[in-house]
Amino acid sequence: MKKKIGITEVVLRDGNQSLLSTRLKIEDILPIAKNLDEVGYYSIESWGGAVFDSCVRYLNEDPWERLDLLKKAMPKTKQQMLLRGQNLLGYKHYSDEIVSKFIEKSAFHGIDIFRIFDALNVLRNIEHSIKEVKKYGKHAQGTIAFTISPIHSLENWIDLSKKIEDMDSDSLCIKDMSGILSPEFAFELISKLKEEISIPIHLHTHATTGMSNLTNIRAIDAGVDNIDTSISSMSMGYGHSATETIIYLLKEKKIETGIDLESLLEISSYFKKIRENYTEFEGSMKGVDLQMLINQVPGGMLSNLETQLKELQKEHLLNDVIKEIYQVRKDLGYVPLVTPASQIIGAQALSNIVNEARYETLSLEIIDLALGYYGKLPGEIDEGLLSKACENKERIFNRPANELKESFNEYKGNLKEFCKKIDIKDLSSIDEQVLTFILIPYGSEKIFKKMCS
Ligand code: CO
């Protein structure tokens, strides 16, 4: 049995994202950063996912500056980010040149470990990112986005993982964003992977369905190398297993984590206090949510849909929309419900139900998803949906980014124009700000103005 397990603390990114809609301000993080840095975590997930977006749109923070501050405040601990492969931190594909630039700058500002996934598990959508991360001597963690469907089998996951190892990834992550990986399947999958691959295996699971502690422990029994947890006062619900619980359980099993339970007390009480300031951003879910296991819809997606239906005064249609999500996902070859596919499928299901006609109006994104602009779908696409989508544009089989002609310089020019338009000094000579503009073109005005004031 393995004697040492690494712990990745996710409170600053995924804990924050799953429980507080990613609204944690940097001034509420910095006072506890030194404590976090002293714990002895394998890494701290602190950036990426929705953090960048939230900084720019809601918190009026420069996300690059946040990264500098985090790095400075936690010099001993590896900083980790979640990257959506060729989608970077956005919802569409970007050209290789832009992906390269983004990774160069993220590495420069202090990211040590890049967890890289693609919503469709299309490996050529993460290939370029992995290569670039390695170029800067950083850790590239290739990731599988876990889902359950009639076409996803244990053999598929093993096959995908082997290919990720062959792509020169430094480690593998099994990313269970909805908490649907059961303890026994985790045990089986990781036991098998341990025979088939030699790079370290990390597990990321959520507490949503109530299985996470068991799943983490069974994964450890099977030999997993690293798991993700969140400090107790920012754990469970849509979030993750509590760091302290896991440390306690592992101690009993005589498995070393290098973490002293006592060192977590102050961190936990700090976040308990801070969390009170963010109640307006908390979701309504209490306890455990089985929707994802029963209806295959992640809880986070459900709360969004509830809000949207309420705005349309059509709350009574929620169950129909849930059923429709299952249908749309099936029609698209059982795409994993993870960003950006989850948003695209949720919106289409809502439109199908509200308009009382399936696929009468197709969103631009669903057309792109159907026609290969996000990559090859895991299974077969529904013929009717395919022919409807084909009325709009051509189907592609190429790697999506190969179709993109956009260059970094072109965006530089656009930012120059934009600065002139909103009457601020020219920011286009700063590559980081060009990247912010590329990722959040419409939302970046406020932050640019703040920078120049
Ligand atoms: Co997650």
Short mmCIF file of C-alpha atoms and ligand atoms in Angstrom, two decimals:
data_model
loop_
_atom_site.label_atom_id
_atom_site.label_comp_id
_atom_site.label_asym_id
_atom_site.label_seq_id
_atom_site.Cartn_x
_atom_site.Cartn_y
_atom_site.Cartn_z
CA MET A 1 0.00 0.00 0.00
CA LYS A 2 1.13 3.53 -0.75
CA LYS A 3 2.50 5.34 2.25
CA LYS A 4 2.31 8.92 1.04
CA ILE A 5 -0.52 10.79 -0.67
CA GLY A 6 -0.34 14.34 -1.98
CA ILE A 7 -3.12 16.77 -1.17
CA THR A 8 -4.16 19.58 -3.48
CA GLU A 9 -6.08 22.29 -1.64
CA VAL A 10 -8.76 23.73 -3.93
CA VAL A 11 -10.40 26.34 -1.69
CA LEU A 12 -9.08 29.31 -3.66
CA ARG A 13 -10.32 28.09 -7.04
CA ASP A 14 -12.83 25.25 -7.19
CA GLY A 15 -14.07 25.55 -3.59
CA ASN A 16 -14.60 29.23 -4.21
CA GLN A 17 -16.22 28.49 -7.59
CA SER A 18 -18.51 25.67 -6.44
CA LEU A 19 -19.74 27.32 -3.23
CA LEU A 20 -19.41 31.09 -3.64
CA SER A 21 -19.88 31.59 -7.40
CA THR A 22 -16.13 32.46 -7.57
CA ARG A 23 -16.62 35.76 -5.76
CA LEU A 24 -13.78 35.50 -3.19
CA LYS A 25 -11.87 38.76 -3.29
CA ILE A 26 -8.10 38.82 -3.17
CA GLU A 27 -8.17 40.93 0.01
CA ASP A 28 -9.99 38.06 1.72
CA ILE A 29 -7.38 35.55 0.53
CA LEU A 30 -4.12 37.32 1.29
CA PRO A 31 -4.47 37.46 5.12
CA ILE A 32 -4.53 33.62 5.26
CA ALA A 33 -2.08 32.93 2.42
CA LYS A 34 0.94 32.54 4.70
CA ASN A 35 -0.87 29.85 6.72
CA LEU A 36 -1.85 28.04 3.53
CA ASP A 37 1.74 28.19 2.35
CA GLU A 38 3.01 26.55 5.54
CA VAL A 39 0.65 23.53 5.48
CA GLY A 40 2.64 21.30 3.16
CA TYR A 41 0.08 20.73 0.43
CA TYR A 42 1.29 19.10 -2.77
CA SER A 43 -0.21 22.14 -4.52
CA ILE A 44 -2.82 24.86 -4.17
CA GLU A 45 -5.32 25.34 -6.96
CA SER A 46 -5.66 29.08 -7.10
CA TRP A 47 -6.28 30.26 -10.65
CA GLY A 48 -8.08 29.38 -13.87
CA GLY A 49 -11.54 27.94 -14.31
CA ALA A 50 -13.94 30.80 -13.63
CA VAL A 51 -11.48 32.87 -11.53
CA PHE A 52 -10.18 34.92 -14.44
CA ASP A 53 -13.68 35.72 -15.66
CA SER A 54 -14.94 36.60 -12.20
CA CYS A 55 -11.98 38.91 -11.49
CA VAL A 56 -12.65 40.89 -14.66
CA ARG A 57 -16.44 40.90 -14.71
CA TYR A 58 -17.41 41.08 -11.05
CA LEU A 59 -14.48 41.80 -8.77
CA ASN A 60 -12.82 44.58 -10.71
CA GLU A 61 -9.47 42.85 -10.21
CA ASP A 62 -6.73 42.34 -12.74
CA PRO A 63 -6.46 38.51 -12.82
CA TRP A 64 -2.75 38.72 -13.68
CA GLU A 65 -2.10 40.91 -10.69
CA ARG A 66 -4.05 38.42 -8.52
CA LEU A 67 -1.71 35.69 -9.69
CA ASP A 68 1.36 37.80 -8.84
CA LEU A 69 -0.01 38.49 -5.37
CA LEU A 70 -0.82 34.82 -4.75
CA LYS A 71 2.61 33.71 -5.88
CA LYS A 72 4.34 36.27 -3.71
CA ALA A 73 2.24 35.37 -0.68
CA MET A 74 2.78 31.60 -1.09
CA PRO A 75 6.34 31.17 -2.34
CA LYS A 76 6.79 27.64 -0.99
CA THR A 77 3.75 25.95 -2.49
CA LYS A 78 3.17 25.02 -6.10
CA GLN A 79 0.36 27.05 -7.66
CA GLN A 80 -2.01 25.11 -9.87
CA MET A 81 -4.53 26.21 -12.47
CA LEU A 82 -7.34 24.62 -14.45
CA LEU A 83 -7.09 25.20 -18.20
CA ARG A 84 -9.72 24.25 -20.79
CA GLY A 85 -7.11 23.25 -23.38
CA GLN A 86 -7.66 25.01 -26.67
CA ASN A 87 -10.56 26.97 -25.08
CA LEU A 88 -8.12 28.46 -22.52
CA LEU A 89 -10.44 30.06 -19.98
CA GLY A 90 -13.14 30.83 -22.51
CA TYR A 91 -16.01 29.11 -24.26
CA LYS A 92 -14.62 28.78 -27.77
CA HIS A 93 -11.47 27.64 -29.47
CA TYR A 94 -8.45 29.91 -29.82
CA SER A 95 -5.61 29.62 -32.28
CA ASP A 96 -2.37 27.90 -31.30
CA GLU A 97 -0.54 31.22 -31.26
CA ILE A 98 -2.94 32.60 -28.66
CA VAL A 99 -2.81 29.43 -26.57
CA SER A 100 1.00 29.62 -26.61
CA LYS A 101 1.00 33.24 -25.52
CA PHE A 102 -1.44 32.56 -22.69
CA ILE A 103 0.60 29.65 -21.34
CA GLU A 104 3.84 31.62 -21.61
CA LYS A 105 2.35 34.43 -19.53
CA SER A 106 0.68 32.14 -16.98
CA ALA A 107 3.96 30.29 -16.44
CA PHE A 108 5.80 33.60 -16.14
CA HIS A 109 3.38 34.89 -13.49
CA GLY A 110 3.77 31.79 -11.37
CA ILE A 111 1.65 28.81 -12.39
CA ASP A 112 3.61 25.61 -11.69
CA ILE A 113 1.00 22.96 -12.53
CA PHE A 114 -1.41 23.19 -15.44
CA ARG A 115 -4.39 20.83 -15.26
CA ILE A 116 -5.53 20.64 -18.87
CA PHE A 117 -8.82 19.18 -20.09
CA ASP A 118 -11.11 19.24 -23.10
CA ALA A 119 -14.88 19.04 -22.66
CA LEU A 120 -15.18 16.38 -25.38
CA ASN A 121 -12.04 14.51 -24.26
CA VAL A 122 -10.59 15.20 -27.70
CA LEU A 123 -6.88 14.84 -27.13
CA ARG A 124 -5.75 16.97 -30.03
CA ASN A 125 -7.51 19.84 -28.24
CA ILE A 126 -5.11 19.54 -25.29
CA GLU A 127 -2.01 18.46 -27.18
CA HIS A 128 -0.76 21.95 -27.97
CA SER A 129 -1.27 23.16 -24.38
CA ILE A 130 0.68 20.21 -22.97
CA LYS A 131 3.55 20.86 -25.36
CA GLU A 132 3.68 24.55 -24.47
CA VAL A 133 3.56 23.94 -20.70
CA LYS A 134 6.50 21.55 -21.03
CA LYS A 135 8.38 24.13 -23.06
CA TYR A 136 8.45 26.40 -20.01
CA GLY A 137 9.56 23.56 -17.74
CA LYS A 138 6.22 23.43 -15.94
CA HIS A 139 4.08 20.44 -14.94
CA ALA A 140 1.52 19.42 -17.57
CA GLN A 141 -1.33 17.37 -16.14
CA GLY A 142 -3.40 15.73 -18.86
CA THR A 143 -7.00 15.26 -17.79
CA ILE A 144 -9.99 13.08 -18.56
CA ALA A 145 -13.41 14.66 -18.01
CA PHE A 146 -15.32 11.80 -16.42
CA THR A 147 -18.88 11.04 -17.41
CA ILE A 148 -21.30 8.13 -17.39
CA SER A 149 -23.16 7.08 -20.53
CA PRO A 150 -23.97 3.94 -22.52
CA ILE A 151 -20.93 4.59 -24.72
CA HIS A 152 -18.33 5.32 -22.00
CA SER A 153 -16.72 2.18 -20.60
CA LEU A 154 -13.81 1.36 -18.32
CA GLU A 155 -11.84 0.38 -21.42
CA ASN A 156 -12.43 3.82 -22.99
CA TRP A 157 -11.05 5.58 -19.92
CA ILE A 158 -8.00 3.31 -19.79
CA ASP A 159 -7.35 3.86 -23.48
CA LEU A 160 -7.69 7.63 -23.14
CA SER A 161 -5.38 7.66 -20.11
CA LYS A 162 -2.69 5.71 -21.94
CA LYS A 163 -2.83 8.18 -24.78
CA ILE A 164 -2.50 11.05 -22.29
CA GLU A 165 0.62 9.41 -20.88
CA ASP A 166 1.97 8.98 -24.41
CA MET A 167 1.49 12.71 -24.99
CA ASP A 168 4.26 13.28 -22.44
CA SER A 169 1.96 14.47 -19.64
CA ASP A 170 3.67 14.66 -16.26
CA SER A 171 0.60 13.26 -14.53
CA LEU A 172 -2.98 12.21 -15.20
CA CYS A 173 -6.08 13.71 -13.60
CA ILE A 174 -9.43 12.00 -13.41
CA LYS A 175 -11.78 14.96 -13.28
CA ASP A 176 -15.18 14.10 -11.88
CA MET A 177 -16.81 17.53 -11.98
CA SER A 178 -20.26 16.26 -11.00
CA GLY A 179 -19.40 13.84 -8.21
CA ILE A 180 -20.73 10.81 -10.10
CA LEU A 181 -17.63 8.63 -9.87
CA SER A 182 -18.69 5.90 -7.48
CA PRO A 183 -16.28 4.44 -4.92
CA GLU A 184 -16.24 1.00 -6.54
CA PHE A 185 -15.79 2.28 -10.08
CA ALA A 186 -13.00 4.56 -8.85
CA PHE A 187 -11.31 1.57 -7.23
CA GLU A 188 -11.61 -0.51 -10.37
CA LEU A 189 -10.52 2.29 -12.71
CA ILE A 190 -7.50 3.35 -10.66
CA SER A 191 -6.39 -0.23 -9.93
CA LYS A 192 -6.40 -0.91 -13.65
CA LEU A 193 -4.70 2.39 -14.50
CA LYS A 194 -1.95 1.61 -12.01
CA GLU A 195 -1.15 -1.49 -14.06
CA GLU A 196 -1.30 0.33 -17.37
CA ILE A 197 0.38 3.69 -16.84
CA SER A 198 3.31 4.90 -14.80
CA ILE A 199 2.72 8.65 -14.42
CA PRO A 200 1.15 9.80 -11.10
CA ILE A 201 -2.65 9.76 -10.96
CA HIS A 202 -4.61 12.61 -9.40
CA LEU A 203 -8.29 12.41 -8.53
CA HIS A 204 -10.66 15.37 -8.56
CA THR A 205 -14.16 14.60 -7.34
CA HIS A 206 -17.07 16.60 -5.90
CA ALA A 207 -19.22 16.01 -2.84
CA THR A 208 -22.47 16.77 -4.70
CA THR A 209 -23.92 13.26 -4.64
CA GLY A 210 -22.52 12.44 -1.19
CA MET A 211 -19.98 9.86 -2.36
CA SER A 212 -16.75 11.87 -2.32
CA ASN A 213 -15.19 10.71 0.97
CA LEU A 214 -15.74 7.09 0.06
CA THR A 215 -14.62 7.64 -3.51
CA ASN A 216 -11.42 9.35 -2.36
CA ILE A 217 -10.67 6.60 0.14
CA ARG A 218 -11.31 3.79 -2.34
CA ALA A 219 -9.13 5.63 -4.87
CA ILE A 220 -6.37 5.71 -2.26
CA ASP A 221 -6.85 1.99 -1.61
CA ALA A 222 -6.32 1.49 -5.33
CA GLY A 223 -3.10 3.49 -5.30
CA VAL A 224 -4.04 7.00 -6.41
CA ASP A 225 -1.17 9.44 -5.87
CA ASN A 226 -2.93 12.70 -5.15
CA ILE A 227 -6.42 13.88 -4.26
CA ASP A 228 -8.15 17.27 -4.19
CA THR A 229 -9.79 18.55 -1.02
CA SER A 230 -11.04 21.84 0.35
CA ILE A 231 -10.67 23.26 3.86
CA SER A 232 -13.62 22.08 6.00
CA SER A 233 -15.43 25.40 6.33
CA MET A 234 -15.44 25.63 2.52
CA SER A 235 -16.21 22.00 1.70
CA MET A 236 -19.01 19.58 0.77
CA GLY A 237 -22.26 20.57 -0.99
CA TYR A 238 -21.37 21.30 -4.62
CA GLY A 239 -17.77 21.46 -3.41
CA HIS A 240 -15.31 18.82 -2.26
CA SER A 241 -14.42 16.53 0.61
CA ALA A 242 -13.00 18.42 3.59
CA THR A 243 -9.22 18.43 3.82
CA GLU A 244 -9.34 17.70 7.56
CA THR A 245 -11.69 14.72 7.20
CA ILE A 246 -9.43 13.12 4.64
CA ILE A 247 -6.28 13.80 6.65
CA TYR A 248 -7.93 12.22 9.69
CA LEU A 249 -9.06 9.15 7.77
CA LEU A 250 -5.64 8.71 6.22
CA LYS A 251 -3.91 8.98 9.56
CA GLU A 252 -5.97 6.04 10.72
CA LYS A 253 -4.85 4.11 7.67
CA LYS A 254 -1.23 5.07 8.45
CA ILE A 255 -0.92 6.91 5.17
CA GLU A 256 1.29 9.97 5.29
CA THR A 257 0.19 13.30 3.78
CA GLY A 258 2.86 15.50 5.32
CA ILE A 259 0.04 17.63 6.74
CA ASP A 260 -0.58 18.23 10.40
CA LEU A 261 -4.27 18.49 11.27
CA GLU A 262 -3.58 21.24 13.81
CA SER A 263 -2.15 23.51 11.12
CA LEU A 264 -5.55 23.55 9.42
CA LEU A 265 -7.57 24.84 12.39
CA GLU A 266 -6.79 28.50 11.93
CA ILE A 267 -7.36 28.31 8.17
CA SER A 268 -10.73 26.70 8.69
CA SER A 269 -11.94 29.25 11.21
CA TYR A 270 -10.68 32.06 8.99
CA PHE A 271 -12.76 30.88 6.02
CA LYS A 272 -15.74 30.21 8.25
CA LYS A 273 -15.76 33.87 9.20
CA ILE A 274 -15.05 35.17 5.69
CA ARG A 275 -17.78 32.99 4.16
CA GLU A 276 -20.42 34.94 6.06
CA ASN A 277 -19.72 37.94 3.82
CA TYR A 278 -20.61 35.94 0.71
CA THR A 279 -24.00 34.45 1.59
CA GLU A 280 -25.70 36.15 -1.36
CA PHE A 281 -23.55 34.07 -3.72
CA GLU A 282 -24.28 30.71 -2.11
CA GLY A 283 -26.43 28.18 -3.96
CA SER A 284 -29.69 26.89 -2.52
CA MET A 285 -28.61 23.23 -2.37
CA LYS A 286 -28.46 21.75 1.11
CA GLY A 287 -27.18 18.30 1.94
CA VAL A 288 -26.80 16.02 -1.04
CA ASP A 289 -28.13 16.25 -4.60
CA LEU A 290 -28.78 13.04 -6.54
CA GLN A 291 -29.99 14.76 -9.74
CA MET A 292 -26.76 13.99 -11.51
CA LEU A 293 -26.99 10.29 -10.81
CA ILE A 294 -30.66 10.04 -11.61
CA ASN A 295 -31.05 12.56 -14.42
CA GLN A 296 -27.42 13.04 -15.46
CA VAL A 297 -27.65 16.79 -14.85
CA PRO A 298 -25.01 18.48 -12.66
CA GLY A 299 -26.39 20.44 -9.72
CA GLY A 300 -24.66 23.65 -10.77
CA MET A 301 -26.43 23.49 -14.10
CA LEU A 302 -29.77 22.98 -12.38
CA SER A 303 -29.54 26.07 -10.22
CA ASN A 304 -28.77 28.14 -13.32
CA LEU A 305 -31.76 26.68 -15.15
CA GLU A 306 -34.01 27.34 -12.17
CA THR A 307 -33.01 31.01 -12.25
CA GLN A 308 -33.56 31.27 -16.00
CA LEU A 309 -36.97 29.60 -15.85
CA LYS A 310 -37.98 31.87 -13.00
CA GLU A 311 -37.12 34.91 -15.11
CA LEU A 312 -39.39 33.53 -17.85
CA GLN A 313 -42.06 32.69 -15.25
CA LYS A 314 -41.92 29.08 -16.40
CA GLU A 315 -40.67 27.35 -13.24
CA HIS A 316 -43.14 24.52 -13.78
CA LEU A 317 -41.14 23.39 -16.83
CA LEU A 318 -38.03 22.43 -14.86
CA ASN A 319 -38.62 18.68 -15.01
CA ASP A 320 -39.24 18.82 -18.73
CA VAL A 321 -36.01 20.73 -19.24
CA ILE A 322 -34.10 18.15 -17.18
CA LYS A 323 -35.45 15.36 -19.40
CA GLU A 324 -34.65 17.41 -22.47
CA ILE A 325 -31.02 17.89 -21.36
CA TYR A 326 -30.68 14.13 -21.30
CA GLN A 327 -32.12 13.98 -24.83
CA VAL A 328 -29.93 16.76 -26.27
CA ARG A 329 -26.83 15.22 -24.71
CA LYS A 330 -27.75 11.85 -26.22
CA ASP A 331 -28.35 13.46 -29.63
CA LEU A 332 -24.84 14.93 -29.40
CA GLY A 333 -23.17 11.59 -28.77
CA TYR A 334 -23.18 11.77 -24.95
CA VAL A 335 -20.92 14.78 -24.53
CA PRO A 336 -19.67 15.15 -20.91
CA LEU A 337 -21.60 17.94 -19.19
CA VAL A 338 -18.66 20.23 -18.44
CA THR A 339 -17.84 23.80 -19.52
CA PRO A 340 -18.45 24.83 -22.24
CA ALA A 341 -20.60 21.87 -23.41
CA SER A 342 -22.85 21.98 -20.31
CA GLN A 343 -23.82 25.62 -20.96
CA ILE A 344 -24.45 24.98 -24.65
CA ILE A 345 -26.61 21.90 -24.04
CA GLY A 346 -28.51 23.51 -21.15
CA ALA A 347 -29.42 26.53 -23.25
CA GLN A 348 -30.59 24.39 -26.18
CA ALA A 349 -32.72 22.14 -23.95
CA LEU A 350 -34.33 25.21 -22.42
CA SER A 351 -35.09 26.65 -25.84
CA ASN A 352 -36.53 23.32 -27.07
CA ILE A 353 -38.95 23.16 -24.14
CA VAL A 354 -39.92 26.81 -23.94
CA ASN A 355 -40.59 26.94 -27.71
CA GLU A 356 -42.30 23.56 -27.57
CA ALA A 357 -40.31 22.42 -30.60
CA ARG A 358 -37.11 20.43 -30.53
CA TYR A 359 -34.27 22.12 -32.48
CA GLU A 360 -36.58 24.60 -34.22
CA THR A 361 -34.08 27.29 -33.36
CA LEU A 362 -30.47 26.26 -32.95
CA SER A 363 -27.98 28.42 -31.08
CA LEU A 364 -24.73 29.25 -32.90
CA GLU A 365 -22.87 27.23 -30.28
CA ILE A 366 -24.97 24.10 -30.69
CA ILE A 367 -24.39 24.30 -34.44
CA ASP A 368 -20.65 24.49 -33.82
CA LEU A 369 -20.78 21.62 -31.34
CA ALA A 370 -22.79 19.47 -33.77
CA LEU A 371 -20.56 20.22 -36.74
CA GLY A 372 -17.19 19.48 -35.17
CA TYR A 373 -16.01 22.99 -34.28
CA TYR A 374 -15.32 21.81 -30.74
CA GLY A 375 -13.88 18.50 -31.91
CA LYS A 376 -15.19 15.03 -32.57
CA LEU A 377 -18.21 14.03 -30.48
CA PRO A 378 -17.78 10.97 -28.26
CA GLY A 379 -20.64 9.06 -29.89
CA GLU A 380 -22.98 9.29 -32.88
CA ILE A 381 -24.84 12.51 -33.57
CA ASP A 382 -28.59 12.40 -34.25
CA GLU A 383 -29.22 12.53 -38.02
CA GLY A 384 -32.03 15.07 -37.80
CA LEU A 385 -30.00 17.45 -35.68
CA LEU A 386 -27.01 17.02 -37.96
CA SER A 387 -28.89 17.88 -41.13
CA LYS A 388 -30.53 20.88 -39.45
CA ALA A 389 -27.11 22.14 -38.30
CA CYS A 390 -25.67 21.58 -41.78
CA GLU A 391 -28.13 24.13 -43.19
CA ASN A 392 -26.10 26.79 -41.40
CA LYS A 393 -22.48 25.96 -42.10
CA GLU A 394 -20.11 23.26 -43.21
CA ARG A 395 -19.26 20.26 -41.06
CA ILE A 396 -15.57 19.90 -40.22
CA PHE A 397 -13.46 16.89 -39.32
CA ASN A 398 -10.20 18.76 -38.89
CA ARG A 399 -8.70 19.82 -35.56
CA PRO A 400 -10.84 22.88 -34.75
CA ALA A 401 -7.91 25.23 -34.04
CA ASN A 402 -6.49 24.48 -37.51
CA GLU A 403 -9.49 26.33 -38.95
CA LEU A 404 -8.67 29.51 -37.04
CA LYS A 405 -6.74 32.29 -38.71
CA GLU A 406 -6.74 34.76 -35.80
CA SER A 407 -3.37 36.16 -34.75
CA PHE A 408 -2.20 37.76 -31.54
CA ASN A 409 -1.20 40.92 -33.40
CA GLU A 410 -4.64 41.29 -34.86
CA TYR A 411 -6.09 41.38 -31.32
CA LYS A 412 -3.37 43.80 -30.31
CA GLY A 413 -4.65 46.15 -32.98
CA ASN A 414 -8.22 45.63 -31.79
CA LEU A 415 -7.25 46.48 -28.22
CA LYS A 416 -5.51 49.64 -29.42
CA GLU A 417 -8.75 50.69 -31.12
CA PHE A 418 -10.80 49.72 -28.08
CA CYS A 419 -8.64 51.83 -25.74
CA LYS A 420 -9.09 54.80 -28.03
CA LYS A 421 -12.83 54.22 -28.09
CA ILE A 422 -13.22 54.09 -24.31
CA ASP A 423 -10.79 56.99 -23.97
CA ILE A 424 -7.96 55.43 -21.95
CA LYS A 425 -4.24 55.14 -22.60
CA ASP A 426 -3.12 52.45 -25.05
CA LEU A 427 -2.74 49.09 -23.24
CA SER A 428 -1.97 47.08 -26.35
CA SER A 429 1.76 46.92 -25.65
CA ILE A 430 1.04 44.82 -22.54
CA ASP A 431 0.60 41.19 -23.68
CA GLU A 432 -1.30 40.22 -20.51
CA GLN A 433 -3.93 42.85 -21.21
CA VAL A 434 -4.22 41.75 -24.82
CA LEU A 435 -4.96 38.26 -23.47
CA THR A 436 -7.58 39.63 -21.07
CA PHE A 437 -9.17 41.42 -24.02
CA ILE A 438 -9.12 38.23 -26.12
CA LEU A 439 -10.77 36.17 -23.39
CA ILE A 440 -13.32 38.72 -22.20
CA PRO A 441 -13.79 41.25 -24.99
CA TYR A 442 -17.06 42.75 -23.81
CA GLY A 443 -16.44 42.58 -20.09
CA SER A 444 -12.99 44.10 -19.87
CA GLU A 445 -13.85 47.81 -20.19
CA LYS A 446 -14.27 48.40 -16.45
CA ILE A 447 -11.01 46.76 -15.46
CA PHE A 448 -9.07 48.58 -18.19
CA LYS A 449 -10.48 51.90 -17.03
CA LYS A 450 -9.53 51.08 -13.44
CA MET A 451 -5.98 50.29 -14.52
CA CYS A 452 -5.67 53.65 -16.18
CA SER A 453 -7.19 55.76 -13.45
CO CO B 1 -14.30 20.67 -9.93
#
